[in-house]
Coordinates of C-alpha atoms and ligand atoms in Angstrom, one line a residue:
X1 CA 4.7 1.4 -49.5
X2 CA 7.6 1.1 -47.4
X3 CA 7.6 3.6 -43.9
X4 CA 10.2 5.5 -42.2
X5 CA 11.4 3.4 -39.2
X6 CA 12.9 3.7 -36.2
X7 CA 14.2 1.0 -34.5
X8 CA 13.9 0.7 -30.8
X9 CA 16.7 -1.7 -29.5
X10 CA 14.9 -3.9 -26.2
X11 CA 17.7 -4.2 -23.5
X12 CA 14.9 -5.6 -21.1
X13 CA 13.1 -2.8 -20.0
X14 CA 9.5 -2.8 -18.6
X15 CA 8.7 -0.1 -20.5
X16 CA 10.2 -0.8 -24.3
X17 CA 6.8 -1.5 -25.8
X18 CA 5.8 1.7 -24.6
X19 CA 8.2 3.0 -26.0
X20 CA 6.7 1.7 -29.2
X21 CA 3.6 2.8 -28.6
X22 CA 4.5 6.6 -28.2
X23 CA 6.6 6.1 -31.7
X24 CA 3.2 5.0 -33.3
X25 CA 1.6 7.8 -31.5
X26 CA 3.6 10.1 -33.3
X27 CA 2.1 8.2 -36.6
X28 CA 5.9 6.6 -36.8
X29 CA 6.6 3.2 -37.4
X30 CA 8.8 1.6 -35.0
X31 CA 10.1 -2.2 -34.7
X32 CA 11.7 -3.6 -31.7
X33 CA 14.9 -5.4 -32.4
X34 CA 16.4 -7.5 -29.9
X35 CA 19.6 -5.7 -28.3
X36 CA 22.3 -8.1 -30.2
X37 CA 21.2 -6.9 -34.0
X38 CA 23.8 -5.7 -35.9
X39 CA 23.9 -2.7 -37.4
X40 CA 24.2 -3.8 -40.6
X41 CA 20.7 -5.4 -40.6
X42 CA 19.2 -2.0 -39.3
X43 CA 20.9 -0.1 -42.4
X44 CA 19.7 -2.9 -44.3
X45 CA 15.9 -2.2 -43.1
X46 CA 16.9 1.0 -43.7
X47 CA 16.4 2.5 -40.3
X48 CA 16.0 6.5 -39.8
X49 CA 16.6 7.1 -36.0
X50 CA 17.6 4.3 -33.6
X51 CA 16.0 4.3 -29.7
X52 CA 18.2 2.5 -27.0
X53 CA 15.3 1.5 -24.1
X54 CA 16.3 1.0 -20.4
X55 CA 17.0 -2.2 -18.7
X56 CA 17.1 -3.7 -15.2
X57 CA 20.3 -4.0 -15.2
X58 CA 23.8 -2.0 -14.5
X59 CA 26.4 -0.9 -17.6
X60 CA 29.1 -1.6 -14.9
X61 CA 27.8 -5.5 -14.5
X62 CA 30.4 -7.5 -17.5
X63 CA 27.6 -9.6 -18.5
X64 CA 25.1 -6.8 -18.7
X65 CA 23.2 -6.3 -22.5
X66 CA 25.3 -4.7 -25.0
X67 CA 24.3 -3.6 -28.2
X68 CA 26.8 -3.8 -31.7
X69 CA 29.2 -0.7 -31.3
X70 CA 28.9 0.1 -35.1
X71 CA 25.4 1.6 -34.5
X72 CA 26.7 5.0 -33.5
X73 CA 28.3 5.0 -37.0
X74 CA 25.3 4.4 -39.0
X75 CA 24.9 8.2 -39.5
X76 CA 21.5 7.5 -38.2
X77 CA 20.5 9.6 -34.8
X78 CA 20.5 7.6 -31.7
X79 CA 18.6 8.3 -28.6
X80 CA 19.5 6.5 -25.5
X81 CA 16.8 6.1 -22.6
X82 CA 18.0 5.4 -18.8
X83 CA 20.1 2.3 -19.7
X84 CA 20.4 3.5 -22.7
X85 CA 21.9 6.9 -21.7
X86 CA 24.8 4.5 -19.9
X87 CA 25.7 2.5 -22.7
X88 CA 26.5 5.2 -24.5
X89 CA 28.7 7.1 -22.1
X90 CA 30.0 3.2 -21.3
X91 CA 30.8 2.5 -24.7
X92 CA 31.6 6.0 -25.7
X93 CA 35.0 7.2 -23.9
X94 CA 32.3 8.7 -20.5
X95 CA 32.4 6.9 -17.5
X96 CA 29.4 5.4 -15.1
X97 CA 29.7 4.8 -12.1
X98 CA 27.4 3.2 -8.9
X99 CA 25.1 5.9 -7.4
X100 CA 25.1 6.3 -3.6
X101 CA 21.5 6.7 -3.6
X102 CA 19.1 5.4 -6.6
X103 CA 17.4 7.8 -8.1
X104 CA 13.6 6.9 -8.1
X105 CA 10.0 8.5 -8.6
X106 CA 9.6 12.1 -9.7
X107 CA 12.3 14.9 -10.0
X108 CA 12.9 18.3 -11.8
X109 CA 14.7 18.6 -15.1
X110 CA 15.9 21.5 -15.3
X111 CA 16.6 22.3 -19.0
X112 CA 19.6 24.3 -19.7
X113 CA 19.7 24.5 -23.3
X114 CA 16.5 23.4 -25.7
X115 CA 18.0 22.7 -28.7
X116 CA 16.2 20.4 -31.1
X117 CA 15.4 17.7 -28.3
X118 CA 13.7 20.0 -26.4
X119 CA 12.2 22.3 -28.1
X120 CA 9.0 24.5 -27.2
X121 CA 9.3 22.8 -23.9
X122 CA 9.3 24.8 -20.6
X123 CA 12.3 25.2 -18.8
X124 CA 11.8 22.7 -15.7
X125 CA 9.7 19.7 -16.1
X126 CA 8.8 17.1 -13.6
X127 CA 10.4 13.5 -14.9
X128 CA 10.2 10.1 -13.9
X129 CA 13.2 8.7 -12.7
X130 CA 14.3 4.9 -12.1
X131 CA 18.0 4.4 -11.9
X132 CA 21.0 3.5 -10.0
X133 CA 24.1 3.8 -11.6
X134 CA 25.1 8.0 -12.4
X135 CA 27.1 9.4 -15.2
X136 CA 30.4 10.6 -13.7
X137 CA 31.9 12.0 -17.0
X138 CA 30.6 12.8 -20.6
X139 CA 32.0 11.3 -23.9
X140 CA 33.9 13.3 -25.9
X141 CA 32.2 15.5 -28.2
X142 CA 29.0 16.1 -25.5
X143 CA 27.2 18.8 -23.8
X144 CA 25.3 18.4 -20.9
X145 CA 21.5 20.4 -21.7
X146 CA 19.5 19.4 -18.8
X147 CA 20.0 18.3 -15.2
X148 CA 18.2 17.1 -11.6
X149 CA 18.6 17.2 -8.3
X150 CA 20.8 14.0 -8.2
X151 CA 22.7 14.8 -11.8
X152 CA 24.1 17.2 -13.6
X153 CA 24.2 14.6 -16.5
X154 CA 20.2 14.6 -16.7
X155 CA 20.3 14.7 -20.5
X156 CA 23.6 15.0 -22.6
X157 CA 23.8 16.0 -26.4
X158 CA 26.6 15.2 -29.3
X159 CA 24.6 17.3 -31.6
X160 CA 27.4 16.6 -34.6
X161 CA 27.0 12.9 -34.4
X162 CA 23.4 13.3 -33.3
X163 CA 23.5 10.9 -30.3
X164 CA 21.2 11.9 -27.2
X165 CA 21.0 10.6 -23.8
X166 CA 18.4 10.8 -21.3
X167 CA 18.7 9.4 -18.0
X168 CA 14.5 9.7 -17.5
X169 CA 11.9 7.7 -19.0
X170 CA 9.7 10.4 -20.8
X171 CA 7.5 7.3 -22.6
X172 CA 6.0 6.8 -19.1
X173 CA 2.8 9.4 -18.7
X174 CA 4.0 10.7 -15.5
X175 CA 6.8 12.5 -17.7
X176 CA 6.0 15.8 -18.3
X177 CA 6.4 16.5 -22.1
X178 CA 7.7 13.0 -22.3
X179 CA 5.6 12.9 -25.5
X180 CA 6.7 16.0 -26.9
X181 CA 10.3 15.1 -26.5
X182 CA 10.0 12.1 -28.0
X183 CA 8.0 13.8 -30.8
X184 CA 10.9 16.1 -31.4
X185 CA 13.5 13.0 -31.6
X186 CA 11.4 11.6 -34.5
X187 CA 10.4 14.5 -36.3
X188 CA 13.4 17.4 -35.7
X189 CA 16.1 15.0 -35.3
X190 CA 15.6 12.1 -37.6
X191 CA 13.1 13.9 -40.2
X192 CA 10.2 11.1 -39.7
X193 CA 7.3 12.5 -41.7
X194 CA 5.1 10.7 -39.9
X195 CA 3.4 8.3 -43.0
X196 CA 2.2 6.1 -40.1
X197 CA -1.3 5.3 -39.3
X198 CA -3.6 2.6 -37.9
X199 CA -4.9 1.6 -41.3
X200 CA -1.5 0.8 -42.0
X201 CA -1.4 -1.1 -38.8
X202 CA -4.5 -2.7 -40.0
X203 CA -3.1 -3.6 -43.6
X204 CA 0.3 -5.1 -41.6
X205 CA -1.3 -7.5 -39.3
X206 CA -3.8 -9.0 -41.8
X207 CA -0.6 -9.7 -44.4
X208 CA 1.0 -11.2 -41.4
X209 CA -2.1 -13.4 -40.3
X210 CA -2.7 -14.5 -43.6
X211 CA 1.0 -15.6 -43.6
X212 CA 0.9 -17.0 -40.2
X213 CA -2.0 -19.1 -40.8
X214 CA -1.8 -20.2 -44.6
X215 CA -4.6 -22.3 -45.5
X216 CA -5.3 -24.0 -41.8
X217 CA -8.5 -23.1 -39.4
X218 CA -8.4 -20.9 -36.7
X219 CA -10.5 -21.1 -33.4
X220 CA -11.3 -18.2 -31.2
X221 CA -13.9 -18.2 -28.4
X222 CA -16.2 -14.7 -28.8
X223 CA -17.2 -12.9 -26.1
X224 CA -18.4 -9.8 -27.2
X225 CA -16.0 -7.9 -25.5
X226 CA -13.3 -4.9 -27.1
X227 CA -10.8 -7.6 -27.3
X228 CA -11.8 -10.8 -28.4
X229 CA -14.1 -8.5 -31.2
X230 CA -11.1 -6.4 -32.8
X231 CA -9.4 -9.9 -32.7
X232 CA -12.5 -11.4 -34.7
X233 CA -13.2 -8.8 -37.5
X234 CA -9.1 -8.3 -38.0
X235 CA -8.8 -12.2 -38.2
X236 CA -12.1 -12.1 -40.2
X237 CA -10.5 -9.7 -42.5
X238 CA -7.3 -12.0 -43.3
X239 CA -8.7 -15.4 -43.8
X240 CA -12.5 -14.8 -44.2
X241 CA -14.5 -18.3 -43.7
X242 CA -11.5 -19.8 -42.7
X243 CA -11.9 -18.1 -39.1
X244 CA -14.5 -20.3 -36.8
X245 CA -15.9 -18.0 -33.5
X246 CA -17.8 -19.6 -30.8
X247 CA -19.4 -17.6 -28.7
X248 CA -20.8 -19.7 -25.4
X249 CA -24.0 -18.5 -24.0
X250 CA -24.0 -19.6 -20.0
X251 CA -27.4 -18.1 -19.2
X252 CA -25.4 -15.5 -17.3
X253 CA -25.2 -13.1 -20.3
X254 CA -27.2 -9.4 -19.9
X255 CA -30.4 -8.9 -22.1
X256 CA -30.4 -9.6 -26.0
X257 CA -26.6 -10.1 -25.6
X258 CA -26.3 -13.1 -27.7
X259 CA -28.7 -12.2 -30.1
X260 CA -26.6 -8.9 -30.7
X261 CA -23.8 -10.3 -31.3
X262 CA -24.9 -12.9 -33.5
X263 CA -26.2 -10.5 -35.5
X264 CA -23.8 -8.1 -35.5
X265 CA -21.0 -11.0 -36.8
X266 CA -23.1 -13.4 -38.6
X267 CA -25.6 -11.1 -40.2
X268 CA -23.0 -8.4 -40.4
X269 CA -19.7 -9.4 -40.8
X270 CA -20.9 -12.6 -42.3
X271 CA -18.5 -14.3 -40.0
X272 CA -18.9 -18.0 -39.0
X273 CA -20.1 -17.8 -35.8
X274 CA -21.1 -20.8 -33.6
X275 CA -23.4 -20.3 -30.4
X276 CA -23.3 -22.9 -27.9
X277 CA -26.1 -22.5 -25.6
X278 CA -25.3 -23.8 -22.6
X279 CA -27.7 -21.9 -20.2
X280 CA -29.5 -24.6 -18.2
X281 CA -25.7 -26.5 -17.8
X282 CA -24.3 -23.1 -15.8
X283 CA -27.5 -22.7 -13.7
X284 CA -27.5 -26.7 -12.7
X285 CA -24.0 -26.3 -11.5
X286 CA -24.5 -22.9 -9.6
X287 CA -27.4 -24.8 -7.9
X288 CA -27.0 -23.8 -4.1
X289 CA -24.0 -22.0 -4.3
X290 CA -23.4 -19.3 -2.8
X291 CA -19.9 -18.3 -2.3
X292 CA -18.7 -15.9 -5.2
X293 CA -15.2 -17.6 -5.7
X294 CA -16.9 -21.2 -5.9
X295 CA -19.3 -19.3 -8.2
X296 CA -16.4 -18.0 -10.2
X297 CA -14.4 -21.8 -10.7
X298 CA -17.6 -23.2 -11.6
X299 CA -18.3 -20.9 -14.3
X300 CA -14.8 -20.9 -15.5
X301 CA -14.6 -24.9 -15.0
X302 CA -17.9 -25.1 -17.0
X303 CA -17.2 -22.4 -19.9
X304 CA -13.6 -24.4 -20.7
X305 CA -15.9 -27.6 -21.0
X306 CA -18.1 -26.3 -23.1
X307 CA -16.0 -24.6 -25.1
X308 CA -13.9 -27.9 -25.6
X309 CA -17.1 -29.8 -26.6
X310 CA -18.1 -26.9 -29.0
X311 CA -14.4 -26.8 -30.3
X312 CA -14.6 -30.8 -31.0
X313 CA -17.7 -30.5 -33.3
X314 CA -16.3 -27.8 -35.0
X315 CA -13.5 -30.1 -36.5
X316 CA -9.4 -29.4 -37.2
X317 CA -7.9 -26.4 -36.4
X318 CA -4.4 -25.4 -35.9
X319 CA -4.3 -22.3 -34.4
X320 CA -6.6 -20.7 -31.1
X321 CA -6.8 -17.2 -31.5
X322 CA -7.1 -15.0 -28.2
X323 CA -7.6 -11.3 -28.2
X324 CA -4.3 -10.6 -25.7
X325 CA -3.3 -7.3 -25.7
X326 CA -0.1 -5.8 -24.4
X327 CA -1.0 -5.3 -20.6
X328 CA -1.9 -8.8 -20.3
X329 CA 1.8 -10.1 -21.2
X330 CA 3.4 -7.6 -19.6
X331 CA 5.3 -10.0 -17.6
X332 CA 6.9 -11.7 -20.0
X333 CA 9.7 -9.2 -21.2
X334 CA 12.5 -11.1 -21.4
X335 CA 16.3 -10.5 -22.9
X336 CA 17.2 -14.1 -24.3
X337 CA 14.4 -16.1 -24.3
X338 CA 11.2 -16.1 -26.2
X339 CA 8.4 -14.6 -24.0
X340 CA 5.9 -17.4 -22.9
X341 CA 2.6 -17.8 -24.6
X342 CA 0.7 -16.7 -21.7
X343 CA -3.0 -16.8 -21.4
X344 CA -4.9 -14.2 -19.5
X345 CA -6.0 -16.0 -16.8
X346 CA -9.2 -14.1 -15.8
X347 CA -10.1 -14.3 -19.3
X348 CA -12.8 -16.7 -20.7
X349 CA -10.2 -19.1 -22.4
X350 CA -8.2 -18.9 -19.6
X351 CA -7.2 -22.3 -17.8
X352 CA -7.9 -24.4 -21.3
X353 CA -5.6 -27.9 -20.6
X354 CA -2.6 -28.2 -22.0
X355 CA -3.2 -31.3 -24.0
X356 CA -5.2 -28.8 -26.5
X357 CA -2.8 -28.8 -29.3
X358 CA -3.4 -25.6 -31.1
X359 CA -0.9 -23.1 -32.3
X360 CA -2.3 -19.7 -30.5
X361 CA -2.7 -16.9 -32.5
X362 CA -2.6 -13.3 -30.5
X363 CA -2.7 -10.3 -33.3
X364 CA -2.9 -8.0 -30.7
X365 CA 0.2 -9.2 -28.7
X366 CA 1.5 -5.7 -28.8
X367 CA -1.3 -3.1 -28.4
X368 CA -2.6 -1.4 -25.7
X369 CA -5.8 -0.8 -25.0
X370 CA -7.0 2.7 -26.4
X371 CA -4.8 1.2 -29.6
X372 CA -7.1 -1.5 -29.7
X373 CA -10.3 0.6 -29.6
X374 CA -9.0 2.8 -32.7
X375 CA -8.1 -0.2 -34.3
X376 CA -11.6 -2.0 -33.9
X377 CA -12.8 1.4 -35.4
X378 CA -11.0 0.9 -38.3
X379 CA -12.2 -2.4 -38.8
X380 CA -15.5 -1.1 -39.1
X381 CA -16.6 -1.8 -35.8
X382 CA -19.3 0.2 -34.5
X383 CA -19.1 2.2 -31.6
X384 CA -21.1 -0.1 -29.3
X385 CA -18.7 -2.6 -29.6
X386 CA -15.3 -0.6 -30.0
X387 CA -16.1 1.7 -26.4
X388 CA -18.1 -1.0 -24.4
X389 CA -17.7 -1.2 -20.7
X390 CA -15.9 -3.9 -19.4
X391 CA -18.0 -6.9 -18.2
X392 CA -16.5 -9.6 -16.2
X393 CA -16.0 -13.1 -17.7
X394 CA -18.3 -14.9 -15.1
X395 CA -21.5 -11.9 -15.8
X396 CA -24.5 -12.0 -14.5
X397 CA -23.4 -15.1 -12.2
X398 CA -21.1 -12.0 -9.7
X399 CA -23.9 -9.8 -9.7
X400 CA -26.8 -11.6 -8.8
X401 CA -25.4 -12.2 -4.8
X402 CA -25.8 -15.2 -3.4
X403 CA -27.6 -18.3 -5.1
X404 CA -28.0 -17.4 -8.8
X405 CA -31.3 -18.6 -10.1
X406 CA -33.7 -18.2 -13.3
X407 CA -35.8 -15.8 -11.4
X408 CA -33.3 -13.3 -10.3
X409 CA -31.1 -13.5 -13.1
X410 CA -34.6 -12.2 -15.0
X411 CA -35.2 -9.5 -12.4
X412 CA -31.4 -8.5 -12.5
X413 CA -31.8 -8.2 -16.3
X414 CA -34.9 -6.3 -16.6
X415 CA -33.1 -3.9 -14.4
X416 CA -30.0 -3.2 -15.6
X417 CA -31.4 -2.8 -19.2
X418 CA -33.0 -0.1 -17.7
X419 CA -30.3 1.5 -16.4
X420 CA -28.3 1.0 -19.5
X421 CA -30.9 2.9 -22.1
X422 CA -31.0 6.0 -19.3
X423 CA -27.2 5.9 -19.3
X424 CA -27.4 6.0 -23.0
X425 CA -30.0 8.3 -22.9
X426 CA -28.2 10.8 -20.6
X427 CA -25.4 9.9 -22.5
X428 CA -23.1 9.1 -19.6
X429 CA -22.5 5.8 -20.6
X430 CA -19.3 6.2 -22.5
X431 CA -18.1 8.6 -19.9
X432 CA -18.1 6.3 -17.3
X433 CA -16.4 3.2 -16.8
X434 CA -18.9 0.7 -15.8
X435 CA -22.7 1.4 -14.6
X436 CA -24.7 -2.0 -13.7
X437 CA -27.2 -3.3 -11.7
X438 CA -26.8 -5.8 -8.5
X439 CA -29.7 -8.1 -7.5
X440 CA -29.9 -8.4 -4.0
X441 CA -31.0 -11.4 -1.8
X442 CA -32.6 -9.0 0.8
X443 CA -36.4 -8.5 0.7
X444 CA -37.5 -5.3 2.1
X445 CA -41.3 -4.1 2.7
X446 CA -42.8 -1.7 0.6
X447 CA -46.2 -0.4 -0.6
X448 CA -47.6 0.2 -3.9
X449 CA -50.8 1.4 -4.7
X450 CA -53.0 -0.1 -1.4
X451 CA -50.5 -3.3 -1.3
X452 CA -48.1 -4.2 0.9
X453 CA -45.3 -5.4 -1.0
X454 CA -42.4 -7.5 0.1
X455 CA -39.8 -7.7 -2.7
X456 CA -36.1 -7.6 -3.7
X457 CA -33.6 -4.8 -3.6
X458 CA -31.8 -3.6 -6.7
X459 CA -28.2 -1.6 -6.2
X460 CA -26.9 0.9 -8.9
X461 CA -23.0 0.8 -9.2
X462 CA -22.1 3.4 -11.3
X463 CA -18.2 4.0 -11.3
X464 CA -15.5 6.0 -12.9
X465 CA -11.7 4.7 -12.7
X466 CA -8.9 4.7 -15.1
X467 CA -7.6 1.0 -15.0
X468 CA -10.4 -0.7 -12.6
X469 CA -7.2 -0.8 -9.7
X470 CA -9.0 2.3 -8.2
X471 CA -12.2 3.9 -8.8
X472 CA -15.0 6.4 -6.9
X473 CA -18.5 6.2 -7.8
X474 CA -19.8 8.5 -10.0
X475 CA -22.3 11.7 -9.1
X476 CA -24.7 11.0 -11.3
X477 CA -27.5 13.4 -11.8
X478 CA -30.6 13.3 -9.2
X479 CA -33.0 13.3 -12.2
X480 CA -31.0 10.2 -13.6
X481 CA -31.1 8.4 -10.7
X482 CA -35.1 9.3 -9.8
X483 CA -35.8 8.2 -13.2
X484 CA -33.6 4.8 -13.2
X485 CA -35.3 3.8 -9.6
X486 CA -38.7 5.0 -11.1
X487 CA -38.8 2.9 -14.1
X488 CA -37.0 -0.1 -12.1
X489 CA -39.4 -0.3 -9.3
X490 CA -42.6 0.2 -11.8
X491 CA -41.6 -1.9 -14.8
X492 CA -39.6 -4.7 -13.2
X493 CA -42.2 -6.9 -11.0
X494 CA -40.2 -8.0 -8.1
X495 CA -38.6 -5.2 -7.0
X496 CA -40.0 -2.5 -5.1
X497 CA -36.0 -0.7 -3.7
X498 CA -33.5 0.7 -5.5
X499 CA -30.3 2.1 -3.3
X500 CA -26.9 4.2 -5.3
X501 CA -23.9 2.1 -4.0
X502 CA -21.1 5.1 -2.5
X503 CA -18.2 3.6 -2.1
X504 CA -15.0 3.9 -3.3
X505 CA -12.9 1.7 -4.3
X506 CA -10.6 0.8 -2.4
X507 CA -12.4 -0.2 0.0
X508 CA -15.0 -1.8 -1.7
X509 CA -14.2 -3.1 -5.3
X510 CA -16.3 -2.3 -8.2
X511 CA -18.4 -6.0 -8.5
X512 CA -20.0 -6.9 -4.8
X513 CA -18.8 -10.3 -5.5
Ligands
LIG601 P1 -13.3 -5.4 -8.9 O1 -14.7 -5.9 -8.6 O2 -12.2 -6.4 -8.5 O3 -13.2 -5.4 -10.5 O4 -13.0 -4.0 -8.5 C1 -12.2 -4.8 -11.3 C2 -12.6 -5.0 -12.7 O5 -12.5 -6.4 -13.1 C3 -13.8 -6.9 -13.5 N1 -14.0 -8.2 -12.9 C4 -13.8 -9.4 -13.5 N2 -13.5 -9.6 -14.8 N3 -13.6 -11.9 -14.4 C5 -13.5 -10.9 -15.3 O6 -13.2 -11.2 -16.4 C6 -13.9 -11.8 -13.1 O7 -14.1 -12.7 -12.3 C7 -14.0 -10.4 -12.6 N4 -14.3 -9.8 -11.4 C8 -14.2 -8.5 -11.6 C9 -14.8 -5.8 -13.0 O8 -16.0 -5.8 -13.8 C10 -14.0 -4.6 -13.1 O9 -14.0 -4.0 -14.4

């Protein structure tokens, strides 16, 4: 079945795959077409609405992005964003000119006249502002329906020829209604139905892997994480056997992990996964240290070894596939050039040399996040896997402190399994963003039953955040914490403490290494 689109035209701005991802939202398919596309390939896709993104640059610069002139005589509705909003007054017969002062952060819109664009809005809305240049005059044929502080140009209207400007970015959540606007571009203005969803997402990507990939091998290294999963069971789902996981135990994994997720993909999914166990290599190397970044670059140095040595058994392959999502190449909008296969570089794979001459394959190039969650579900994923908390690449190793050995790495396990079935139990795990345990190289005195004991600490880090850049620790229950120190300090010998880390982050960060 073929869907309504709506093209979104990419003049270089930050924000164009979100954009995107409010048109899918909507359950709208949208493609992003680079800025140059003529219009006659957009009628020939048979495009429905056409969105014009902002840019970094100026209208008034000569070489600046311009798009083919014939697309405001498709007879399609165009909505121009920011940039957007310029070229059209540029192109049109208005007239831009350089601001005094730039017009950045928050503002008002005040909304003079609602008409479809904003419809069953309120009358002011706060809006999120980044631009220099300012309209100075109007096309012919437009009305000016909103306006700030700084313009009385805010949003402008041709409702005949059904071209819209907006000088705000409502895709960015700090628009007010920025959703809801955008909603009533697609549906009021261009009719979209929306007969969009993530199954047809689904259905998309696995036609274009199977394309992509033919009858070749593909490599991807499993961690058991949201991302490199959903990349495993989509890839799965294309190409069956021809999909090769390894998923490299480093003795710093949490209790039962590998066997879970062996048995979720093998047994499962009947996927071909490949466990190198590589335990006793990690905890050789870590031997004596103690400082958490040499910790880290041994772990990372070590997992790209192994995972070499694992990928040579394995045989030919031509492609590597990663689980990037959007965030992760953020920085790689670009105008001209294609954007630069990066790799994540906190991510497991991350660092591989560049004599490894696979093809990489990234399905979920485009997604964000909460996308990728509902996607996973989709896939059949269960909920386990699809709304896990984040765990850092190097595990266990940051969270035992100090010198990471068999013993405490057991201790630190027993521990934080704990903590994990009474978060489950309580069922605060999902609503927080991570909740571990942290083995401490302090012994502190103690006394259980007539016995002096002399054991190890265990910390709880319990945190809630919305993107792991900030985060405050969560207040958990009394009761949950009695019982979490209570079963720790009488089930798991060697510990006979448990303390509730308080900090915030910032200061502190959410791992203590
Ligand atoms: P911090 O401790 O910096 O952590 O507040 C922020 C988020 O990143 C995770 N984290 C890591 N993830 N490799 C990773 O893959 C690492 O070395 C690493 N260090 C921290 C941490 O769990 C939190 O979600």
């Amino acid at each position: 079945m073929k869907h309504q689109t709506i093209a979104v035209l990419d003049f270089g701005s930050q924000y164009t795959q979100v954009i995107a991802r409010r048109i899918r939202e909507c359950n709208v398919y949208s493609k992003i077409y680079h800025y140059k596309t003529p219009a006659k390939t957009l009628q020939r896709d048979g495009v429905i609405g056409v969105i014009l993104s902002g840019g970094p640059d100026s209208v008034l610069a000569p070489k600046s992005p311009r798009p083919d002139k014939a697309i405001f005589r498709l007879g399609v509705p165009v909505l121009g964003i920011c940039y957007g909003l310029q070229l059209i007054a540029h192109l049109l017969d208005g007239k831009v000119e350089k601001s005094n002062h730039r017009e950045y952060g928050h503002g008002i819109l005040k909304v003079a006249t609602k008409g479809s664009l904003f419809r069953g809005l309120p009358n002011a809305l706060r809006v999120w502002n980044s631009h220099g240049d300012r309209l100075a005059k109007m096309p012919t044929g437009f009305k000016a329906v909103a306006s700030t502080e700084n313009s009385g140009y805010a949003a402008i209207v041709d409702e005949k020829r059904k071209i819209y400007g907006i000088q705000f970015h409502p895709e960015v959540n700090h628009s007010e209604g920025g959703i809801n606007i955008i909603e009533n571009f697609l549906r009021k203005i261009c009719g979209c139905k929306g007969d969009w969803s993530m199954a047809d997402l689904a259905r998309e990507s696995i036609s274009r892997i199977r394309e992509t990939v033919g009858k070749d091998r593909v490599l991807l290294g499993l961690s058991g994480g949201v991302d490199s999963s959903v990349a495993a069971a989509l890839i799965h789902k294309a190409i069956g056997r021809q999909l090769t996981c390894v998923f490299v135990d480093n003795g710093l994994l949490r209790q039962n992990e590998r066997e879970l997720v062996v048995d979720l993909y093998k047994r499962h999914f009947d996927m071909d996964v490949r466990v190198a166990r590589a335990g006793s290599k990690f905890l050789q190397r870590l031997k004596g240290v103690t400082d958490p970044e040499r910790k880290r670059k041994i772990i990372g140095k070590t997992f790209v070894e192994v995972f070499q040595d694992s990928l040579k058994r394995i045989g030919d392959a031509k492609f590597l596939a990663q689980g990037t999502l959007y965030p992760d190449v953020i920085e790689s909008v670009s105008i001209d050039g294609n954007p630069a296969a990066t790799i994540k570089s906190h991510h497991n794979v991350g660092g591989l040399p560049k004599n490894m001459k696979f093809k990489l394959l990234e399905p979920l190039r485009e997604l964000f996040k909460d996308e990728v969650r509902a996607l996973g579900s989709e896939l059949g994923l269960p909920k386990e896997v699809v709304w896990r908390q984040p765990f850092p690449g190097p595990g266990l190793g940051v969270r035992v402190l100090g010198e990471v050995n068999r013993r405490s790495l057991d201790v630190l396990r027993k521990a934080d399994a704990i903590l994990h079935e009474e978060m489950m139990a309580s069922d605060l795990y999902y609503k927080v963003w991570q909740s571990f345990c942290v083995f401490l190289p302090v012994r502190t005195v103690g006394v259980m039953g007539d016995e002096r004991t002399y054991d190890n600490v265990i910390a709880l880090r319990i945190v809630e955040s919305m993107d792991a850049m900030t985060a405050d620790w969560v207040r958990v229950p009394y009761e949950v914490l009695q019982k979490v120190s209570t079963r720790i300090i009488n089930e798991v010998n060697g510990v006979n403490r448990v303390v509730y880390d308080i900090s915030s982050k910032p200061p502190g960060t959410i791992e203590w290494e």
